[in-house]
Amino acid sequence: MKDKRKAGCHFHFDNNFAQGQSTFGGIDLYQIGEICCESGYEIGPHLQFCLELSCIVSGSGYFIIDDEQVAVREGDLLFNATGHMHTIRTDAAGPLRFVYMGFMFNTSAEAEFAEMERFFQSSPYHHARDSYNLMMPFIRNIDEFYSQKPHSRILIRNYLEEIIVLAYRTFTEKGGPATRYAPAKSKSNSVGYTVYSVIRYVENHIFELKSIRTMAEQLGYSYTYLSHTFKDKTGMTLQRYINHKKVEKALELLRFGGMSITQVADRLQYETVQSFSKAFSRIMGCSPSHYVAQQREDKAQAE
C-alpha cells in the first residue's frame, strides 16, 4: 500500500512478502495486516497487482476503485480484482479500522479455487456484508504472523483458505439469509429440524438478530410455536439461548477482535451499553470491563 498522509494513522501492522517467499499451498500471500486510520487519512491511488480482500472492523469510509466510490462501514467486505486503480479514504465521522490481505492463486491450487478466481476477477470489486464473521479468522491469522508460535504455517494456511472460501460464499450466495442455516426439508417438518433451523439461524445471524418474531417469520414458523418447541426440546428458553450465544460472541470479540465494549455492544445489536453490560454480567458473573481488565492482566503476566 502506498500511503498519502492527510491526517494520521493510529497504527499499522503490515506484513509484505516478495513473490515466492510466502507460499501456503495453492496461495501466494503478498501482504496481510491491519490498519486504523484517523479521519482524513488516505491511502493514495495505487494499481492493484494482486487480489485483495478487506474486512471493515470499525468506522466508515470509502474504497475508490477506478472512478467509482464505494461507501464501507463496520461489518463490510470489499474484494478488489487485479489491474484497477485503488484508493482508500476515511470519512469525517472518525477512525476507519480494517484488516486486509493480498494474494494470488498459484499452479498448486486445488481445482475448486479456479472457479473462485474467475469470480473474483469477473468485476473490478465485490462488496457485501460479512455474513460469516470473517473478522475472527482474519485477526487470528494476523496474530499468527505477529506471535510466530510453533506450527504457525499450518494454521496460517488453514485460515487463508477459510477466509477465501467464506468470502466467496458471502459474495455468491443467493436467495437471502433465510436459505442458508438449515438443510432442505425432506421427509417431515420434525421438531429436530425446527430446533436445528433455529440453532443455525442464530449462529449465522448473530450480528443482525434483533427479535425472535423476525427470526420466526424468516424461518416460516409462528412465534409461539418456535418458542414453545425450542423450550420443550432443549429445556432452555429461546431468548436465554440467544443471550448466551451473544455473550459467547462478545467474549470472542473482546478477546481477539480488539474492539471496545461500546463497539461490541453496537455490533451485537444491543440498544445501549448498559443493556449489554447487564446481559453480560448475568451470564458471566462479572462486568465486561472487569473481563477486559482481567484479560489484559493475564496477557501482561504471560509476557
mmCIF file of C-alpha atoms in Angstrom:
data_model
loop_
_atom_site.group_PDB
_atom_site.id
_atom_site.type_symbol
_atom_site.label_atom_id
_atom_site.label_comp_id
_atom_site.label_asym_id
_atom_site.label_seq_id
_atom_site.Cartn_x
_atom_site.Cartn_y
_atom_site.Cartn_z
ATOM 1 C CA MET A 1 0.000 0.000 0.000
ATOM 2 C CA LYS A 2 1.236 3.467 -0.834
ATOM 3 C CA ASP A 3 0.251 5.950 1.867
ATOM 4 C CA LYS A 4 -0.689 9.590 1.406
ATOM 5 C CA ARG A 5 -0.915 11.181 4.847
ATOM 6 C CA LYS A 6 -3.613 13.834 5.196
ATOM 7 C CA ALA A 7 -4.126 13.405 8.924
ATOM 8 C CA GLY A 8 -2.688 10.420 10.728
ATOM 9 C CA CYS A 9 -2.747 6.720 11.419
ATOM 10 C CA HIS A 10 -3.360 5.218 14.863
ATOM 11 C CA PHE A 11 -1.483 2.022 13.999
ATOM 12 C CA HIS A 12 -0.483 -0.089 11.022
ATOM 13 C CA PHE A 13 0.646 -3.698 11.409
ATOM 14 C CA ASP A 14 1.717 -4.754 7.921
ATOM 15 C CA ASN A 15 3.412 -7.872 6.561
ATOM 16 C CA ASN A 16 4.710 -7.666 2.985
ATOM 17 C CA PHE A 17 6.287 -10.566 1.110
ATOM 18 C CA ALA A 18 8.144 -10.867 -2.165
ATOM 19 C CA GLN A 19 6.674 -13.306 -4.676
ATOM 20 C CA GLY A 20 7.552 -16.884 -3.774
ATOM 21 C CA GLN A 21 8.660 -16.031 -0.241
ATOM 22 C CA SER A 22 5.327 -16.699 1.400
ATOM 23 C CA THR A 23 3.516 -19.574 -0.264
ATOM 24 C CA PHE A 24 0.894 -21.578 1.598
ATOM 25 C CA GLY A 25 -0.262 -24.493 -0.529
ATOM 26 C CA GLY A 26 -2.050 -23.034 -3.539
ATOM 27 C CA ILE A 27 -1.949 -19.474 -2.206
ATOM 28 C CA ASP A 28 0.827 -16.929 -2.703
ATOM 29 C CA LEU A 29 0.426 -14.345 0.043
ATOM 30 C CA TYR A 30 1.726 -10.874 -0.804
ATOM 31 C CA GLN A 31 0.557 -8.937 2.241
ATOM 32 C CA ILE A 32 -1.608 -9.272 5.320
ATOM 33 C CA GLY A 33 -2.205 -6.753 8.056
ATOM 34 C CA GLU A 34 -4.383 -4.321 9.916
ATOM 35 C CA ILE A 35 -4.612 -0.537 9.877
ATOM 36 C CA CYS A 36 -6.541 2.042 11.874
ATOM 37 C CA CYS A 37 -6.732 5.407 10.123
ATOM 38 C CA GLU A 38 -7.742 8.734 11.593
ATOM 39 C CA SER A 39 -10.402 10.839 9.938
ATOM 40 C CA GLY A 40 -8.974 12.406 6.791
ATOM 41 C CA TYR A 41 -6.309 9.767 6.251
ATOM 42 C CA GLU A 42 -5.944 8.498 2.691
ATOM 43 C CA ILE A 43 -4.160 5.544 1.179
ATOM 44 C CA GLY A 44 -3.336 7.083 -2.169
ATOM 45 C CA PRO A 45 -4.097 5.701 -5.629
ATOM 46 C CA HIS A 46 -2.210 2.519 -6.468
ATOM 47 C CA LEU A 47 -2.581 -0.146 -9.124
ATOM 48 C CA GLN A 48 -3.962 -3.383 -7.740
ATOM 49 C CA PHE A 49 -1.364 -6.020 -8.679
ATOM 50 C CA CYS A 50 -2.908 -8.884 -6.673
ATOM 51 C CA LEU A 51 -6.301 -9.940 -5.360
ATOM 52 C CA GLU A 52 -7.105 -8.095 -2.143
ATOM 53 C CA LEU A 53 -9.773 -8.705 0.473
ATOM 54 C CA SER A 54 -10.563 -6.135 3.176
ATOM 55 C CA CYS A 55 -12.819 -6.562 6.210
ATOM 56 C CA ILE A 56 -14.029 -3.408 7.978
ATOM 57 C CA VAL A 57 -13.625 -3.846 11.742
ATOM 58 C CA SER A 58 -14.971 -0.450 12.790
ATOM 59 C CA GLY A 59 -15.707 3.026 11.480
ATOM 60 C CA SER A 60 -16.594 4.030 7.944
ATOM 61 C CA GLY A 61 -15.011 5.416 4.815
ATOM 62 C CA TYR A 62 -14.678 4.942 1.080
ATOM 63 C CA PHE A 63 -12.936 2.447 -1.176
ATOM 64 C CA ILE A 64 -12.471 4.038 -4.592
ATOM 65 C CA ILE A 65 -11.991 1.593 -7.469
ATOM 66 C CA ASP A 66 -11.029 3.339 -10.702
ATOM 67 C CA ASP A 67 -13.598 6.176 -10.722
ATOM 68 C CA GLU A 68 -16.268 4.504 -8.576
ATOM 69 C CA GLN A 69 -16.599 5.399 -4.890
ATOM 70 C CA VAL A 70 -17.928 2.659 -2.594
ATOM 71 C CA ALA A 71 -19.047 3.570 0.936
ATOM 72 C CA VAL A 72 -17.973 0.996 3.537
ATOM 73 C CA ARG A 73 -18.792 0.594 7.187
ATOM 74 C CA GLU A 74 -18.250 -1.790 10.082
ATOM 75 C CA GLY A 75 -19.073 -5.364 9.070
ATOM 76 C CA ASP A 76 -18.478 -4.889 5.315
ATOM 77 C CA LEU A 77 -16.270 -6.928 2.993
ATOM 78 C CA LEU A 78 -14.622 -5.418 -0.070
ATOM 79 C CA PHE A 79 -12.780 -7.541 -2.629
ATOM 80 C CA ASN A 80 -10.540 -5.893 -5.248
ATOM 81 C CA ALA A 81 -9.581 -7.561 -8.530
ATOM 82 C CA THR A 82 -6.210 -7.002 -10.186
ATOM 83 C CA GLY A 83 -5.475 -4.325 -12.774
ATOM 84 C CA HIS A 84 -7.577 -1.497 -11.316
ATOM 85 C CA MET A 85 -6.690 1.716 -9.503
ATOM 86 C CA HIS A 86 -7.481 1.593 -5.804
ATOM 87 C CA THR A 87 -7.743 4.370 -3.193
ATOM 88 C CA ILE A 88 -8.960 4.220 0.428
ATOM 89 C CA ARG A 89 -10.225 7.238 2.346
ATOM 90 C CA THR A 90 -11.803 7.704 5.763
ATOM 91 C CA ASP A 91 -14.844 9.895 6.177
ATOM 92 C CA ALA A 92 -15.275 12.793 8.599
ATOM 93 C CA ALA A 93 -17.018 10.716 11.273
ATOM 94 C CA GLY A 94 -13.888 9.216 12.809
ATOM 95 C CA PRO A 95 -11.302 6.430 12.521
ATOM 96 C CA LEU A 96 -11.561 3.619 9.983
ATOM 97 C CA ARG A 97 -10.090 0.278 11.038
ATOM 98 C CA PHE A 98 -9.821 -2.697 8.716
ATOM 99 C CA VAL A 99 -7.885 -5.897 8.149
ATOM 100 C CA TYR A 100 -6.712 -6.914 4.697
ATOM 101 C CA MET A 101 -4.781 -9.475 2.720
ATOM 102 C CA GLY A 102 -3.354 -9.512 -0.805
ATOM 103 C CA PHE A 103 -2.839 -12.823 -2.546
ATOM 104 C CA MET A 104 -2.900 -14.806 -5.782
ATOM 105 C CA PHE A 105 -3.597 -18.455 -6.529
ATOM 106 C CA ASN A 106 -0.626 -20.437 -7.864
ATOM 107 C CA THR A 107 -0.330 -23.577 -10.017
ATOM 108 C CA SER A 108 -0.602 -25.797 -6.925
ATOM 109 C CA ALA A 109 -4.080 -24.512 -6.071
ATOM 110 C CA GLU A 110 -6.827 -27.099 -5.984
ATOM 111 C CA ALA A 111 -9.303 -27.118 -8.857
ATOM 112 C CA GLU A 112 -12.053 -25.577 -6.708
ATOM 113 C CA PHE A 113 -10.051 -22.370 -6.402
ATOM 114 C CA ALA A 114 -10.119 -21.829 -10.171
ATOM 115 C CA GLU A 115 -13.861 -21.104 -10.022
ATOM 116 C CA MET A 116 -13.299 -18.668 -7.164
ATOM 117 C CA GLU A 117 -10.517 -16.882 -9.011
ATOM 118 C CA ARG A 118 -12.701 -16.455 -12.101
ATOM 119 C CA PHE A 119 -15.428 -14.965 -9.956
ATOM 120 C CA PHE A 120 -13.105 -12.623 -8.060
ATOM 121 C CA GLN A 121 -11.678 -11.351 -11.357
ATOM 122 C CA SER A 122 -15.112 -11.015 -13.001
ATOM 123 C CA SER A 123 -15.623 -7.477 -11.661
ATOM 124 C CA PRO A 124 -13.327 -4.654 -10.507
ATOM 125 C CA TYR A 125 -14.667 -5.191 -6.983
ATOM 126 C CA HIS A 126 -17.199 -7.127 -4.902
ATOM 127 C CA HIS A 127 -18.934 -5.563 -1.903
ATOM 128 C CA ALA A 128 -21.142 -7.272 0.702
ATOM 129 C CA ARG A 129 -21.948 -7.519 4.379
ATOM 130 C CA ASP A 130 -19.823 -10.033 6.274
ATOM 131 C CA SER A 131 -22.325 -12.832 6.897
ATOM 132 C CA TYR A 132 -19.737 -15.333 8.172
ATOM 133 C CA ASN A 133 -17.794 -13.186 10.664
ATOM 134 C CA LEU A 134 -14.557 -13.314 8.664
ATOM 135 C CA MET A 135 -13.041 -10.789 11.024
ATOM 136 C CA MET A 136 -12.205 -13.524 13.551
ATOM 137 C CA PRO A 137 -10.140 -15.867 11.307
ATOM 138 C CA PHE A 138 -8.617 -12.724 9.776
ATOM 139 C CA ILE A 139 -7.399 -11.412 13.140
ATOM 140 C CA ARG A 140 -6.310 -14.831 14.364
ATOM 141 C CA ASN A 141 -4.265 -15.225 11.197
ATOM 142 C CA ILE A 142 -2.615 -11.848 11.677
ATOM 143 C CA ASP A 143 -1.857 -12.894 15.254
ATOM 144 C CA GLU A 144 -0.006 -15.945 13.941
ATOM 145 C CA PHE A 145 2.274 -13.662 11.924
ATOM 146 C CA TYR A 146 2.768 -11.451 14.957
ATOM 147 C CA SER A 147 3.452 -14.198 17.509
ATOM 148 C CA GLN A 148 5.314 -16.691 15.266
ATOM 149 C CA LYS A 149 4.497 -19.648 17.502
ATOM 150 C CA PRO A 150 5.404 -23.252 16.614
ATOM 151 C CA HIS A 151 3.413 -24.692 13.691
ATOM 152 C CA SER A 152 2.087 -21.269 12.701
ATOM 153 C CA ARG A 153 2.362 -22.120 8.998
ATOM 154 C CA ILE A 154 -0.232 -24.866 9.362
ATOM 155 C CA LEU A 155 -2.731 -22.525 10.978
ATOM 156 C CA ILE A 156 -1.953 -19.684 8.561
ATOM 157 C CA ARG A 157 -2.716 -21.857 5.538
ATOM 158 C CA ASN A 158 -5.962 -23.100 7.102
ATOM 159 C CA TYR A 159 -7.051 -19.563 7.982
ATOM 160 C CA LEU A 160 -6.204 -18.275 4.498
ATOM 161 C CA GLU A 161 -8.287 -20.980 2.830
ATOM 162 C CA GLU A 162 -11.145 -20.466 5.299
ATOM 163 C CA ILE A 163 -11.214 -16.716 4.674
ATOM 164 C CA ILE A 164 -11.167 -17.092 0.888
ATOM 165 C CA VAL A 165 -13.874 -19.766 0.777
ATOM 166 C CA LEU A 166 -16.172 -17.875 3.158
ATOM 167 C CA ALA A 167 -15.634 -14.632 1.252
ATOM 168 C CA TYR A 168 -16.593 -16.433 -1.966
ATOM 169 C CA ARG A 169 -19.730 -17.789 -0.307
ATOM 170 C CA THR A 170 -20.633 -14.349 1.002
ATOM 171 C CA PHE A 171 -20.410 -12.762 -2.444
ATOM 172 C CA THR A 172 -22.154 -15.551 -4.366
ATOM 173 C CA GLU A 173 -24.934 -16.932 -2.178
ATOM 174 C CA LYS A 174 -28.380 -16.113 -3.494
ATOM 175 C CA GLY A 175 -31.865 -16.170 -2.055
ATOM 176 C CA GLY A 176 -31.378 -14.096 1.080
ATOM 177 C CA PRO A 177 -30.397 -15.010 4.606
ATOM 178 C CA ALA A 178 -33.249 -17.446 5.206
ATOM 179 C CA THR A 179 -31.853 -20.084 2.844
ATOM 180 C CA ARG A 180 -28.532 -20.999 4.443
ATOM 181 C CA TYR A 181 -28.859 -22.172 8.028
ATOM 182 C CA ALA A 182 -30.674 -25.483 7.572
ATOM 183 C CA PRO A 183 -30.808 -28.395 5.120
ATOM 184 C CA ALA A 184 -33.684 -28.717 2.710
ATOM 185 C CA LYS A 185 -36.834 -30.182 4.212
ATOM 186 C CA SER A 186 -37.275 -33.797 3.222
ATOM 187 C CA LYS A 187 -39.429 -36.374 4.982
ATOM 188 C CA SER A 188 -41.160 -34.215 7.520
ATOM 189 C CA ASN A 189 -41.049 -30.943 9.342
ATOM 190 C CA SER A 190 -39.808 -32.612 12.529
ATOM 191 C CA VAL A 191 -39.165 -30.988 15.878
ATOM 192 C CA GLY A 192 -35.479 -31.799 15.452
ATOM 193 C CA TYR A 193 -35.436 -29.966 12.145
ATOM 194 C CA THR A 194 -37.096 -26.930 13.717
ATOM 195 C CA VAL A 195 -34.590 -26.723 16.566
ATOM 196 C CA TYR A 196 -31.668 -27.212 14.198
ATOM 197 C CA SER A 197 -33.014 -24.428 11.986
ATOM 198 C CA VAL A 198 -33.066 -22.089 14.978
ATOM 199 C CA ILE A 199 -29.534 -23.009 16.032
ATOM 200 C CA ARG A 200 -28.156 -22.449 12.534
ATOM 201 C CA TYR A 201 -30.064 -19.190 12.152
ATOM 202 C CA VAL A 202 -28.727 -17.772 15.415
ATOM 203 C CA GLU A 203 -25.202 -18.884 14.538
ATOM 204 C CA ASN A 204 -25.273 -17.259 11.097
ATOM 205 C CA HIS A 205 -27.182 -14.096 12.050
ATOM 206 C CA ILE A 206 -25.831 -13.251 15.490
ATOM 207 C CA PHE A 207 -24.890 -9.737 14.367
ATOM 208 C CA GLU A 208 -28.267 -8.966 12.748
ATOM 209 C CA LEU A 209 -30.574 -10.767 15.182
ATOM 210 C CA LYS A 210 -32.941 -8.287 16.830
ATOM 211 C CA SER A 211 -36.097 -10.226 17.684
ATOM 212 C CA ILE A 212 -37.452 -13.763 17.885
ATOM 213 C CA ARG A 213 -40.508 -12.708 15.918
ATOM 214 C CA THR A 214 -38.414 -11.661 12.927
ATOM 215 C CA MET A 215 -36.498 -14.933 13.080
ATOM 216 C CA ALA A 216 -39.756 -16.916 13.271
ATOM 217 C CA GLU A 217 -41.115 -15.138 10.205
ATOM 218 C CA GLN A 218 -37.986 -15.815 8.170
ATOM 219 C CA LEU A 219 -37.975 -19.476 9.211
ATOM 220 C CA GLY A 220 -41.668 -19.851 8.365
ATOM 221 C CA TYR A 221 -42.939 -20.594 11.885
ATOM 222 C CA SER A 222 -45.184 -18.774 14.310
ATOM 223 C CA TYR A 223 -43.534 -17.016 17.240
ATOM 224 C CA THR A 224 -45.483 -19.148 19.750
ATOM 225 C CA TYR A 225 -44.698 -22.469 18.072
ATOM 226 C CA LEU A 226 -40.996 -21.688 17.698
ATOM 227 C CA SER A 227 -40.594 -20.562 21.308
ATOM 228 C CA HIS A 228 -42.539 -23.496 22.735
ATOM 229 C CA THR A 229 -40.820 -26.106 20.558
ATOM 230 C CA PHE A 230 -37.318 -24.853 21.349
ATOM 231 C CA LYS A 231 -38.007 -24.774 25.107
ATOM 232 C CA ASP A 232 -39.617 -28.220 25.031
ATOM 233 C CA LYS A 233 -36.732 -29.787 23.103
ATOM 234 C CA THR A 234 -33.749 -28.102 24.768
ATOM 235 C CA GLY A 235 -35.004 -27.192 28.239
ATOM 236 C CA MET A 236 -33.867 -23.604 27.632
ATOM 237 C CA THR A 237 -35.953 -20.664 26.523
ATOM 238 C CA LEU A 238 -35.106 -19.332 23.087
ATOM 239 C CA GLN A 239 -34.315 -15.866 24.463
ATOM 240 C CA ARG A 240 -31.904 -17.345 27.006
ATOM 241 C CA TYR A 241 -30.166 -19.307 24.262
ATOM 242 C CA ILE A 242 -29.794 -16.167 22.141
ATOM 243 C CA ASN A 243 -28.441 -14.253 25.145
ATOM 244 C CA HIS A 244 -25.831 -16.959 25.755
ATOM 245 C CA LYS A 245 -24.762 -17.004 22.104
ATOM 246 C CA LYS A 246 -24.429 -13.224 22.040
ATOM 247 C CA VAL A 247 -22.270 -13.211 25.164
ATOM 248 C CA GLU A 248 -20.220 -16.058 23.712
ATOM 249 C CA LYS A 249 -19.588 -13.928 20.612
ATOM 250 C CA ALA A 250 -18.887 -10.896 22.811
ATOM 251 C CA LEU A 251 -16.139 -12.838 24.620
ATOM 252 C CA GLU A 252 -14.585 -13.667 21.266
ATOM 253 C CA LEU A 253 -14.702 -10.073 20.066
ATOM 254 C CA LEU A 254 -13.357 -8.614 23.304
ATOM 255 C CA ARG A 255 -10.527 -11.127 23.494
ATOM 256 C CA PHE A 256 -9.444 -11.364 19.856
ATOM 257 C CA GLY A 257 -11.188 -8.574 17.968
ATOM 258 C CA GLY A 258 -9.512 -5.605 19.591
ATOM 259 C CA MET A 259 -12.917 -3.926 19.924
ATOM 260 C CA SER A 260 -14.122 -1.687 22.733
ATOM 261 C CA ILE A 261 -17.090 -2.622 24.915
ATOM 262 C CA THR A 262 -19.190 0.034 23.183
ATOM 263 C CA GLN A 263 -18.282 -1.326 19.738
ATOM 264 C CA VAL A 264 -19.144 -4.892 20.780
ATOM 265 C CA ALA A 265 -22.495 -3.806 22.210
ATOM 266 C CA ASP A 266 -23.314 -1.989 18.989
ATOM 267 C CA ARG A 267 -22.130 -4.882 16.802
ATOM 268 C CA LEU A 268 -24.405 -7.303 18.656
ATOM 269 C CA GLN A 269 -27.446 -5.024 18.296
ATOM 270 C CA TYR A 270 -27.853 -4.054 21.966
ATOM 271 C CA GLU A 271 -29.803 -0.821 22.368
ATOM 272 C CA THR A 272 -27.361 0.553 24.949
ATOM 273 C CA VAL A 273 -24.020 -0.328 26.505
ATOM 274 C CA GLN A 274 -25.848 -0.654 29.821
ATOM 275 C CA SER A 275 -28.205 -3.345 28.496
ATOM 276 C CA PHE A 276 -25.225 -5.227 27.088
ATOM 277 C CA SER A 277 -23.387 -4.980 30.409
ATOM 278 C CA LYS A 278 -26.414 -6.328 32.305
ATOM 279 C CA ALA A 279 -26.792 -9.291 29.933
ATOM 280 C CA PHE A 280 -23.049 -9.983 30.089
ATOM 281 C CA SER A 281 -22.961 -9.797 33.907
ATOM 282 C CA ARG A 282 -25.951 -12.122 34.319
ATOM 283 C CA ILE A 283 -24.224 -14.845 32.335
ATOM 284 C CA MET A 284 -20.547 -14.298 33.182
ATOM 285 C CA GLY A 285 -20.887 -13.128 36.779
ATOM 286 C CA CYS A 286 -18.754 -10.052 36.087
ATOM 287 C CA SER A 287 -18.995 -6.889 34.017
ATOM 288 C CA PRO A 288 -17.451 -6.573 30.535
ATOM 289 C CA SER A 289 -14.973 -4.008 31.868
ATOM 290 C CA HIS A 290 -13.835 -6.433 34.570
ATOM 291 C CA TYR A 291 -13.417 -9.171 31.976
ATOM 292 C CA VAL A 292 -11.344 -6.893 29.709
ATOM 293 C CA ALA A 293 -9.160 -5.803 32.624
ATOM 294 C CA GLN A 294 -8.597 -9.428 33.623
ATOM 295 C CA GLN A 295 -7.617 -10.356 30.077
ATOM 296 C CA ARG A 296 -5.081 -7.525 29.987
ATOM 297 C CA GLU A 297 -3.644 -8.608 33.336
ATOM 298 C CA ASP A 298 -3.366 -12.244 32.227
ATOM 299 C CA LYS A 299 -1.667 -11.177 28.991
ATOM 300 C CA ALA A 300 0.808 -8.959 30.846
ATOM 301 C CA GLN A 301 1.713 -11.791 33.213
ATOM 302 C CA ALA A 302 2.194 -14.202 30.297
ATOM 303 C CA GLU A 303 4.620 -11.777 28.643
#
